[in-house]
Coordinates of C-alpha atoms in Angstrom, one line a residue:
Chain X
M831 CA -22.8 50.8 48.6
I832 CA -26.0 53.6 49.4
I833 CA -29.2 51.9 49.9
N834 CA -32.5 53.7 48.4
E835 CA -35.4 53.1 49.8
K836 CA -37.3 53.3 46.9
N837 CA -35.5 50.4 44.9
I838 CA -37.4 47.0 44.4
L839 CA -34.1 45.0 43.3
E840 CA -30.7 45.1 45.4
I841 CA -28.0 42.9 44.6
E842 CA -24.9 42.6 46.9
N843 CA -21.8 41.3 46.5
L844 CA -23.6 38.2 44.4
A845 CA -21.4 35.9 43.3
I846 CA -23.2 33.6 40.7
G847 CA -22.4 30.2 38.8
F848 CA -23.8 26.3 38.8
K849 CA -20.8 24.2 39.8
G850 CA -17.8 26.7 40.6
E851 CA -18.4 30.7 40.3
L852 CA -19.0 32.0 36.8
L853 CA -19.0 35.8 38.2
N854 CA -18.8 37.5 41.5
N855 CA -18.3 41.0 42.7
I856 CA -22.1 42.2 41.2
N857 CA -23.6 45.3 42.7
A858 CA -26.5 46.6 41.0
S859 CA -29.9 48.2 41.8
V860 CA -33.0 48.2 39.9
M861 CA -36.2 51.0 40.8
P862 CA -39.5 50.6 40.1
G863 CA -40.9 51.6 36.1
T864 CA -37.7 51.0 34.7
L865 CA -36.1 49.2 32.0
T866 CA -32.8 47.7 32.3
A867 CA -30.6 45.6 29.4
L868 CA -28.1 43.3 30.9
M869 CA -26.1 43.0 28.2
G870 CA -22.6 40.5 27.1
V871 CA -21.5 38.6 24.6
N872 CA -22.8 34.7 24.5
G873 CA -22.1 32.7 27.8
V874 CA -20.6 35.4 30.1
G875 CA -23.4 34.6 32.2
K876 CA -26.4 36.4 31.2
S877 CA -28.9 34.0 31.9
C878 CA -27.2 32.6 35.2
L879 CA -27.6 36.0 36.6
L880 CA -31.3 36.5 35.9
K881 CA -32.1 32.9 37.0
T882 CA -30.5 33.6 40.5
I883 CA -32.3 36.8 40.6
S884 CA -35.4 34.4 39.3
R885 CA -34.7 32.0 42.0
L886 CA -34.5 29.4 39.1
N887 CA -30.5 29.2 40.2
D888 CA -29.3 29.4 43.6
I889 CA -26.5 32.3 45.2
K890 CA -23.3 31.0 45.2
N891 CA -22.6 34.4 47.6
G892 CA -23.6 38.1 48.4
S893 CA -27.2 39.1 48.4
I894 CA -30.3 39.8 46.2
K895 CA -33.0 42.0 48.2
L896 CA -36.6 42.0 46.5
N897 CA -38.3 45.0 48.4
G898 CA -35.6 45.3 51.4
I899 CA -36.2 41.4 52.1
E900 CA -33.7 38.8 51.0
I901 CA -35.3 36.8 48.2
K902 CA -34.5 33.4 49.9
K903 CA -36.7 34.7 53.0
Y904 CA -39.9 34.9 50.5
S905 CA -42.0 32.2 50.2
P906 CA -42.3 30.3 46.7
L907 CA -46.2 31.8 46.5
E908 CA -45.5 35.3 47.8
F909 CA -42.1 35.0 45.5
A910 CA -44.5 34.2 42.2
Q911 CA -46.5 37.0 43.3
S912 CA -43.6 39.5 42.9
V913 CA -41.5 38.2 40.3
A914 CA -42.3 36.6 36.6
V915 CA -40.1 35.4 34.2
V916 CA -40.2 34.9 30.7
L917 CA -37.6 32.2 29.8
T918 CA -35.7 31.2 26.4
E919 CA -36.6 27.7 26.8
K920 CA -39.1 26.7 24.1
F921 CA -42.1 24.3 24.8
N922 CA -44.2 22.6 22.6
V923 CA -47.4 21.9 24.3
D924 CA -50.7 21.2 21.8
F925 CA -53.8 22.6 21.7
L926 CA -53.4 25.1 24.8
R927 CA -55.2 28.6 23.6
V928 CA -53.7 31.6 24.2
D929 CA -56.2 33.3 27.1
E930 CA -56.0 29.6 29.1
L931 CA -51.6 30.3 29.2
I932 CA -52.0 33.9 30.0
E933 CA -54.8 32.5 32.8
L934 CA -51.7 30.3 34.2
G935 CA -50.0 33.4 35.6
R936 CA -52.9 33.9 37.7
S937 CA -52.3 30.4 39.6
P938 CA -50.1 32.1 42.3
Y939 CA -53.2 33.5 43.3
T940 CA -56.2 30.6 42.9
G941 CA -57.1 27.9 44.6
W942 CA -56.0 24.2 45.1
R943 CA -58.3 23.9 41.9
G944 CA -56.8 26.6 39.8
E945 CA -60.1 28.1 39.3
L946 CA -60.3 31.8 38.3
S947 CA -62.7 34.5 40.2
E948 CA -64.2 37.1 38.4
A949 CA -61.4 39.7 39.8
D950 CA -58.6 37.2 38.5
K951 CA -60.7 37.4 35.0
K952 CA -60.7 41.1 34.9
I953 CA -57.0 41.5 35.5
V954 CA -56.4 38.7 32.6
A955 CA -58.5 40.8 30.0
T956 CA -57.3 44.1 30.7
I957 CA -53.8 42.3 30.1
I958 CA -54.9 41.1 27.3
S959 CA -56.2 44.4 25.4
Q960 CA -53.0 46.0 27.0
I961 CA -50.7 43.8 25.2
G962 CA -52.7 43.8 22.2
L963 CA -53.8 40.3 22.1
G964 CA -57.7 39.7 21.9
S965 CA -57.7 39.3 18.1
L966 CA -55.7 35.9 19.2
K967 CA -56.9 35.1 22.5
E968 CA -58.7 32.1 21.1
K969 CA -56.2 30.5 18.7
F970 CA -53.7 27.9 19.9
F971 CA -50.1 28.9 21.6
S972 CA -48.4 26.4 18.8
Q973 CA -50.0 28.3 15.8
L974 CA -48.4 31.7 16.4
S975 CA -45.8 33.1 15.0
D976 CA -42.2 33.9 17.5
G977 CA -43.0 37.7 17.7
Q978 CA -46.7 36.6 18.7
K979 CA -45.6 34.0 21.2
Q980 CA -43.2 36.4 23.0
K981 CA -46.0 39.2 23.8
V982 CA -48.5 35.8 25.2
L983 CA -45.4 35.1 27.8
I984 CA -44.8 38.4 28.4
A985 CA -48.7 38.6 28.9
R986 CA -48.7 35.6 31.1
A987 CA -45.9 36.8 33.3
L988 CA -47.7 40.2 33.9
A989 CA -50.8 38.4 35.4
Q990 CA -48.6 37.7 37.8
N991 CA -48.8 40.7 38.5
P992 CA -45.2 41.2 39.0
K993 CA -42.9 44.1 40.8
L994 CA -40.2 42.7 38.9
L995 CA -40.4 41.0 35.2
I996 CA -37.7 39.0 34.1
L997 CA -36.4 38.6 30.3
D998 CA -34.5 36.4 29.0
E999 CA -33.4 37.5 25.4
P1000 CA -37.2 38.1 24.1
T1001 CA -36.0 39.8 20.8
T1002 CA -33.3 36.7 19.9
Y1003 CA -36.1 35.2 17.1
L1004 CA -37.8 37.9 15.9
D1005 CA -37.5 39.9 12.8
I1006 CA -36.3 43.5 13.2
P1007 CA -40.1 44.9 13.3
S1008 CA -41.2 42.6 16.0
K1009 CA -37.8 43.4 17.9
I1010 CA -38.8 47.0 18.1
E1011 CA -42.3 46.5 18.5
L1012 CA -41.3 44.5 21.8
I1013 CA -39.2 46.8 23.0
K1014 CA -41.7 49.4 22.7
L1015 CA -44.0 47.5 24.5
L1016 CA -41.8 46.6 27.5
K1017 CA -41.0 50.1 27.8
V1018 CA -45.0 50.8 28.0
I1019 CA -45.9 48.3 30.1
A1020 CA -42.7 49.4 32.3
S1021 CA -43.9 53.0 33.2
Q1022 CA -47.5 51.9 32.6
N1023 CA -47.6 49.1 34.9
H1024 CA -45.1 50.4 37.2
V1025 CA -43.1 47.5 37.0
A1026 CA -39.2 46.7 36.8
I1027 CA -38.0 44.9 34.0
V1028 CA -34.7 43.6 33.6
M1029 CA -34.1 41.8 30.3
S1030 CA -31.2 40.0 28.8
T1031 CA -30.5 41.5 25.1
H1032 CA -27.8 41.6 21.9
D1033 CA -29.6 44.2 19.9
L1034 CA -27.4 47.2 21.5
E1035 CA -28.8 49.8 18.6
L1036 CA -32.4 49.0 19.3
I1037 CA -32.3 49.5 23.0
R1038 CA -29.9 52.0 23.8
D1039 CA -32.5 55.0 23.1
V1040 CA -34.9 53.6 25.3
V1041 CA -33.4 51.6 28.5
D1042 CA -33.0 53.5 31.2
A1043 CA -29.7 51.4 32.1
I1044 CA -27.4 48.7 30.7
W1045 CA -25.7 46.4 33.1
L1046 CA -22.6 45.2 31.0
I1047 CA -20.8 42.0 31.7
G1048 CA -17.4 42.1 30.1
L1049 CA -15.3 39.1 28.6
D1050 CA -13.2 39.8 31.5
G1051 CA -15.6 39.0 34.1
S1052 CA -16.5 42.3 35.1
F1053 CA -19.9 43.8 35.7
V1054 CA -20.5 47.2 34.5
K1055 CA -23.9 49.4 35.2
G1056 CA -25.1 52.5 34.0
S1057 CA -26.7 54.6 31.4
P1058 CA -26.4 53.8 27.8
A1059 CA -24.4 57.0 27.3
E1060 CA -22.2 56.7 30.3
I1061 CA -21.5 53.2 29.0
N1062 CA -20.8 54.5 25.4
S1063 CA -18.4 57.4 26.6
A1064 CA -16.4 54.6 28.7
G1065 CA -15.8 53.0 25.9
L1066 CA -16.9 49.7 26.9
F1067 CA -19.4 48.7 24.0
K1068 CA -16.2 48.9 22.0
K1069 CA -13.8 46.8 24.6
H1070 CA -16.4 44.2 25.2
F1071 CA -17.6 43.4 21.7
H1072 CA -15.2 44.4 19.6
V1073 CA -17.2 47.0 18.0
E1074 CA -15.8 50.3 16.7
K1075 CA -18.4 52.5 17.8
Y1076 CA -22.0 52.9 18.3
Chain T
M1247 CA -70.1 17.6 25.7
K1248 CA -67.2 15.2 23.9
N1249 CA -66.1 13.9 27.1
I1250 CA -70.0 13.0 27.9
L1251 CA -69.8 11.3 24.8
L1252 CA -67.0 9.4 25.9
I1253 CA -68.7 8.5 28.6
T1254 CA -71.4 7.2 27.1
L1255 CA -69.1 5.3 25.2
V1256 CA -68.1 3.6 27.6
I1257 CA -71.0 2.6 28.8
L1258 CA -72.6 1.4 25.6
F1259 CA -69.7 -1.2 25.4
S1260 CA -69.6 -1.6 29.2
L1261 CA -73.7 -3.1 28.7
F1262 CA -72.8 -4.7 25.1
L1263 CA -70.1 -7.0 27.1
L1264 CA -72.4 -7.3 30.1
I1265 CA -75.0 -9.3 27.7
Y1266 CA -72.9 -10.4 25.2
G1267 CA -70.0 -12.8 26.1
E1268 CA -68.0 -15.7 24.9
S1269 CA -70.9 -18.0 25.0
G1270 CA -72.8 -15.1 22.7
L1271 CA -75.9 -13.3 23.9
S1272 CA -77.3 -14.5 27.4
Y1273 CA -79.1 -12.7 29.9
N1274 CA -78.4 -15.6 32.7
Y1275 CA -78.0 -13.6 36.0
D1276 CA -75.1 -15.6 37.4
L1277 CA -73.0 -15.4 34.5
I1278 CA -73.4 -11.4 34.3
W1279 CA -72.5 -11.1 38.0
Q1280 CA -69.9 -13.5 38.5
L1281 CA -68.3 -13.6 35.2
R1282 CA -68.9 -10.7 33.2
L1283 CA -69.4 -7.7 35.3
P1284 CA -65.9 -8.4 37.0
K1285 CA -64.0 -8.5 33.4
V1286 CA -65.8 -5.2 32.3
L1287 CA -65.0 -3.5 35.5
V1288 CA -61.6 -4.4 35.1
C1289 CA -61.3 -3.5 31.9
I1290 CA -62.5 -0.1 32.4
L1291 CA -60.1 0.6 35.1
A1292 CA -56.9 -0.7 34.0
G1293 CA -57.4 0.9 30.6
G1294 CA -58.6 4.2 32.3
T1295 CA -55.3 3.8 35.1
L1296 CA -52.5 3.1 32.2
A1297 CA -53.8 6.1 30.3
I1298 CA -53.6 8.0 33.1
A1299 CA -50.3 6.9 33.9
G1300 CA -49.3 7.5 30.3
L1301 CA -50.5 11.2 30.9
L1302 CA -48.4 11.9 33.7
M1303 CA -45.7 10.4 32.3
Q1304 CA -45.6 12.6 29.2
V1305 CA -46.4 15.5 31.2
F1306 CA -43.5 14.8 33.4
F1307 CA -41.0 13.8 30.9
Q1308 CA -42.3 17.0 29.0
N1309 CA -42.1 14.1 26.0
P1310 CA -45.1 13.1 23.5
L1311 CA -43.6 9.2 23.3
A1312 CA -43.6 8.8 26.9
G1313 CA -45.6 5.9 27.8
P1314 CA -45.5 3.0 30.8
D1315 CA -44.7 0.3 28.4
I1316 CA -42.3 2.2 26.2
L1317 CA -40.3 3.6 28.8
G1318 CA -39.7 0.5 30.3
V1319 CA -41.7 0.4 33.0
T1320 CA -43.7 -2.4 32.8
S1321 CA -41.1 -4.6 31.9
G1322 CA -39.5 -3.3 34.8
S1323 CA -42.4 -4.1 37.1
S1324 CA -42.8 -7.8 35.2
L1325 CA -38.9 -8.4 35.9
F1326 CA -39.7 -7.9 39.5
V1327 CA -43.0 -9.9 39.6
A1328 CA -41.3 -12.6 37.5
F1329 CA -38.5 -12.8 40.0
W1330 CA -40.7 -13.0 43.0
M1331 CA -43.1 -15.6 41.3
M1332 CA -39.8 -17.7 40.6
A1333 CA -38.0 -17.6 43.8
A1334 CA -40.8 -16.8 46.5
T1335 CA -41.8 -20.4 47.1
G1336 CA -42.9 -21.9 50.2
L1337 CA -44.5 -19.2 51.3
S1338 CA -48.2 -18.8 52.5
Q1339 CA -51.1 -17.7 49.6
S1340 CA -51.3 -14.0 51.2
S1341 CA -47.7 -13.0 52.0
L1342 CA -46.9 -14.3 47.9
E1343 CA -49.5 -12.2 47.0
W1344 CA -48.7 -8.6 48.8
G1345 CA -44.9 -9.6 48.0
M1346 CA -46.0 -9.5 44.4
S1347 CA -47.7 -6.3 44.6
A1348 CA -44.7 -4.7 46.3
M1349 CA -42.2 -6.2 44.2
S1350 CA -44.3 -4.9 41.0
F1351 CA -44.1 -1.3 42.5
L1352 CA -40.5 -1.3 43.2
G1353 CA -39.8 -2.5 39.7
A1354 CA -41.8 0.1 38.5
L1355 CA -40.5 2.8 40.8
F1356 CA -36.9 1.5 40.1
V1357 CA -37.6 2.0 36.3
F1358 CA -38.4 5.5 36.8
L1359 CA -35.2 6.1 38.9
I1360 CA -33.4 5.0 36.3
L1361 CA -35.1 7.4 33.4
L1362 CA -34.9 10.4 36.1
F1363 CA -31.5 10.2 36.4
F1364 CA -31.0 10.3 32.4
V1365 CA -33.6 13.0 32.4
H1366 CA -30.8 14.7 35.1
K1367 CA -28.0 14.1 33.0
N1368 CA -30.1 16.6 30.1
M1369 CA -30.4 13.3 27.9
S1370 CA -32.6 14.2 25.0
K1371 CA -36.1 13.1 24.2
V1372 CA -35.7 10.5 21.6
S1373 CA -32.5 9.1 23.3
L1374 CA -35.0 8.3 26.6
I1375 CA -37.2 6.8 24.3
I1376 CA -34.3 4.3 23.4
V1377 CA -33.1 3.9 26.7
G1378 CA -36.8 3.0 27.9
L1379 CA -36.7 0.1 25.0
L1380 CA -33.5 -1.2 26.0
I1381 CA -34.5 -1.1 29.6
S1382 CA -37.4 -3.3 28.3
S1383 CA -34.9 -6.1 26.3
F1384 CA -33.0 -6.0 29.0
A1385 CA -35.8 -6.8 31.4
G1386 CA -37.0 -9.3 28.4
S1387 CA -33.6 -11.3 28.8
G1388 CA -33.9 -11.2 32.2
I1389 CA -37.3 -12.9 32.2
S1390 CA -36.4 -15.4 29.8
I1391 CA -33.5 -16.6 32.1
L1392 CA -35.6 -16.7 35.2
V1393 CA -38.1 -19.1 32.9
N1394 CA -35.6 -21.0 32.2
M1395 CA -34.3 -21.7 35.4
S1396 CA -37.9 -22.3 36.3
Q1397 CA -40.2 -25.3 37.2
A1398 CA -43.3 -26.0 35.5
L1399 CA -46.0 -24.7 37.6
Q1400 CA -44.4 -21.5 37.9
L1401 CA -43.7 -21.3 34.2
K1402 CA -47.7 -21.9 33.7
N1403 CA -48.9 -19.4 36.0
Y1404 CA -46.1 -16.9 34.7
L1405 CA -46.7 -17.1 30.5
T1406 CA -50.2 -16.6 31.6
W1407 CA -49.7 -13.8 33.5
S1408 CA -47.3 -12.5 30.9
M1409 CA -49.7 -12.3 27.9
G1410 CA -51.5 -9.6 29.1
S1411 CA -55.1 -10.3 30.0
F1412 CA -58.2 -8.5 31.3
R1413 CA -60.0 -11.5 32.1
N1414 CA -57.3 -13.5 34.4
I1415 CA -58.5 -12.2 37.7
T1416 CA -60.3 -13.9 40.3
S1417 CA -63.6 -12.4 41.6
L1418 CA -61.6 -12.9 44.9
E1419 CA -59.2 -10.4 43.6
I1420 CA -61.4 -8.2 42.4
P1421 CA -62.2 -6.1 45.7
R1422 CA -58.3 -5.5 45.8
F1423 CA -57.9 -4.6 42.6
L1424 CA -60.4 -1.9 42.4
F1425 CA -59.4 -0.4 45.7
L1426 CA -55.8 0.0 44.8
S1427 CA -56.4 1.1 41.0
L1428 CA -58.8 4.3 42.9
L1429 CA -56.0 4.9 45.2
S1430 CA -53.7 5.2 42.6
L1431 CA -56.0 7.6 40.6
V1432 CA -57.9 9.4 43.2
P1433 CA -54.7 11.8 44.4
V1434 CA -54.5 13.1 40.6
V1435 CA -57.3 15.0 40.8
F1436 CA -55.7 17.1 43.7
F1437 CA -52.7 18.0 41.6
L1438 CA -54.3 19.1 38.6
K1439 CA -53.5 22.9 38.9
S1440 CA -49.8 22.1 39.9
I1441 CA -49.9 19.7 36.9
N1442 CA -51.0 22.5 34.2
Q1443 CA -48.6 24.6 35.5
F1444 CA -46.1 22.1 34.5
L1445 CA -47.2 21.8 31.1
L1446 CA -45.1 24.6 30.1
S1447 CA -41.9 23.5 31.3
E1448 CA -40.2 23.0 35.0
N1449 CA -38.7 26.1 35.2
Y1450 CA -42.3 28.6 34.2
A1451 CA -44.1 26.2 37.3
K1452 CA -41.4 26.9 39.8
S1453 CA -41.8 30.6 38.7
M1454 CA -45.4 30.7 39.2
G1455 CA -44.8 29.2 43.1
V1456 CA -44.7 25.6 42.2
N1457 CA -42.7 23.0 44.8
V1458 CA -41.2 21.2 41.6
K1459 CA -39.3 18.9 44.0
K1460 CA -42.7 17.9 45.9
L1461 CA -44.7 17.4 42.5
K1462 CA -41.9 15.4 40.9
F1463 CA -41.8 12.8 43.6
I1464 CA -46.2 12.7 43.6
F1465 CA -45.8 12.5 39.4
I1466 CA -43.3 9.6 39.7
S1467 CA -44.8 7.5 42.8
L1468 CA -48.5 8.0 40.9
A1469 CA -47.5 7.1 37.8
A1470 CA -45.6 3.7 39.9
F1471 CA -48.5 2.4 41.5
Q1472 CA -50.3 3.1 38.9
V1473 CA -48.6 1.1 36.2
S1474 CA -47.8 -1.3 39.0
V1475 CA -51.5 -2.2 40.0
V1476 CA -52.5 -3.1 36.5
T1477 CA -49.4 -4.7 35.8
L1478 CA -49.9 -7.1 38.4
F1479 CA -53.4 -8.0 37.7
C1480 CA -53.6 -7.9 33.8
G1481 CA -49.8 -8.5 33.0
P1482 CA -47.9 -6.7 31.1
V1483 CA -50.5 -4.2 29.1
G1484 CA -49.1 -2.1 26.3
F1485 CA -50.1 0.9 23.8
I1486 CA -53.0 2.3 26.3
G1487 CA -50.8 4.9 28.3
I1488 CA -49.0 6.2 25.2
I1489 CA -52.1 6.8 23.0
S1490 CA -55.0 7.8 24.9
P1491 CA -53.9 11.1 25.8
H1492 CA -52.9 11.4 22.0
L1493 CA -56.4 10.7 21.1
A1494 CA -57.9 12.2 24.1
K1495 CA -56.2 15.8 22.7
Q1496 CA -57.1 15.0 19.2
I1497 CA -60.6 15.0 20.0
L1498 CA -60.4 17.6 22.8
K1499 CA -58.5 20.2 21.2
R1500 CA -57.8 21.0 24.9
A1501 CA -54.3 20.9 26.5
Q1502 CA -55.7 21.9 30.4
L1503 CA -55.9 18.7 32.6
H1504 CA -58.8 19.5 34.2
A1505 CA -60.6 18.9 30.5
L1506 CA -57.9 16.3 29.4
L1507 CA -58.5 13.7 32.5
P1508 CA -61.9 12.1 31.7
A1509 CA -61.2 11.7 28.4
V1510 CA -58.0 10.3 28.6
F1511 CA -59.6 7.9 31.1
C1512 CA -62.5 7.0 29.0
L1513 CA -60.2 6.2 26.1
G1514 CA -57.8 4.0 28.1
A1515 CA -61.5 2.3 29.1
L1516 CA -62.4 2.3 25.9
L1517 CA -59.6 0.5 24.3
A1518 CA -59.6 -1.9 26.8
L1519 CA -63.2 -2.7 25.9
L1520 CA -62.4 -2.5 22.2
A1521 CA -59.5 -5.2 22.6
E1522 CA -61.9 -7.4 24.8
T1523 CA -64.6 -7.1 22.2
V1524 CA -62.5 -8.4 19.3
L1525 CA -61.6 -11.0 21.9
V1526 CA -65.4 -12.0 22.6
F1527 CA -65.8 -12.8 18.9
T1528 CA -62.7 -14.8 18.5
P1529 CA -63.1 -17.2 21.1
T1530 CA -61.3 -19.9 19.9
L1531 CA -58.6 -18.2 18.6
S1532 CA -56.6 -17.3 21.7
I1533 CA -55.8 -13.9 20.8
S1534 CA -54.0 -11.8 23.6
V1535 CA -55.1 -8.4 24.7
N1536 CA -51.9 -7.1 23.6
A1537 CA -51.5 -8.6 20.2
I1538 CA -55.1 -6.8 19.4
L1539 CA -53.5 -3.4 21.2
G1540 CA -50.5 -3.3 18.9
L1541 CA -52.3 -3.5 15.9
I1542 CA -54.1 -0.2 16.8
G1543 CA -51.6 1.3 18.6
A1544 CA -48.9 1.1 16.5
P1545 CA -50.3 2.8 13.4
V1546 CA -51.8 5.7 15.9
I1547 CA -48.4 6.5 16.8
V1548 CA -46.5 6.1 13.6
L1549 CA -49.9 8.7 12.3
Y1550 CA -48.8 10.8 15.3
L1551 CA -45.0 11.1 14.2
Y1552 CA -46.1 11.7 10.6
K1553 CA -48.0 14.8 12.1
Q1554 CA -45.2 16.0 14.1
R1555 CA -42.3 15.6 12.1
G1556 CA -40.0 18.7 12.7
N1557 CA -41.7 19.1 16.0
L1558 CA -39.7 16.7 17.8
Q1559 CA -36.3 18.0 18.8

């Protein structure tokens, strides 16, 4: 594989899994400022791949490089300053305000007491206005709708000032208008903040005109990457999702 | 502001208990210094320590129903202490006491390890609570067998202790209690940032650079230490650990640990002082602290569950 100096993320001959190997021979790369969709039916290992990239799961074999350096060589703090995540797991914390939750994203940069500097506060304020959360920032997170919650979690992740943003099924529980809004927002974030975004999703029809690349994990454990048009013309959606045509 | 109000309440309650005791209103210098002040200090620190332990456990298990008594940590500690009281005969007083401290801590730690095992096996939150209750009843059976096997003097010591009380500490033991409980509390302050990060979930904490393994170790050892110190000196005391964090959250409407910590401590102290005040007014009835705390605590938990219905999976 030709290593492109500009790639933020490079995955080579990667094998992932929990106990045994779930998938192997994964090769892919991501450029800054691009939006990549990870697709595949439930249970093929999308979450596992995303968690492996974000160091929440261990690598079984092969390598993942961030900015040309093996991810396991990063210290926890260095890594948190480069990669941020939005996960599927739900949490139920009463009385946690939206702005407080977003400020948590600055914690890889703050001292032992977790107090935000003026610069930190400025970054958080910028993100809140970029995502359009100004009117919600003093509300409690637990009172928000699912769509609003996703936006807050994305804002929290952006507060880490990541070079790579990983989202596990961010659109799953949303209604159609919220899904469209969220995907547009991610596209804007990718280009404006120059962040590489990798998200898993099932919403093929919503993302195929928006994303720069699709990674497809097939039912047979194959891993294919390409532009939406390439994947479509190769008939892979039909093969792996049992759908006739997109 | 509300934190200051709570601190003021703790001080007012304490002052009241200093001048008003079972013998009624009195300003006798010796009485206040030798009897009432130690009792008040024990109430504040024991209540506050249990409350903080409850808070740590609720964050750690991501379970609003977690608490030292409900998850069986208090009973584990009691069982080990009971075993030591019955078994360690013929030892010198000091080795007896230190042995008891160690056993109390080991008992709490042992239960934590059992709970941790089930958490790692992805047991649901409600099932974990049931496991905690079963650990309590298991420990209870063990204790009753030990009681049956024991001799009269040990039995009396044990039964007094097992009632739970903030008064049984002798003035000789006070310094040791103060030292140990403060030692178990102070480290919490240094981990507030990591605990805040842990509020969302373990994985989010990890993604923000928290060394989760280290933090878990700290959570468990501090909470076990806190529960065991209070249990050792005051016997098993219920409900303070589970309800203080909820009351603090409802009063402050905050979730961050920096804001919650003082309020949780104060509420634990207040509950202990309140229970003690009831006892002071009913000297002839010889009610136990746990009876009063149960009357307050059980309805509070039921009310909380009612408000949260649908939210607890």
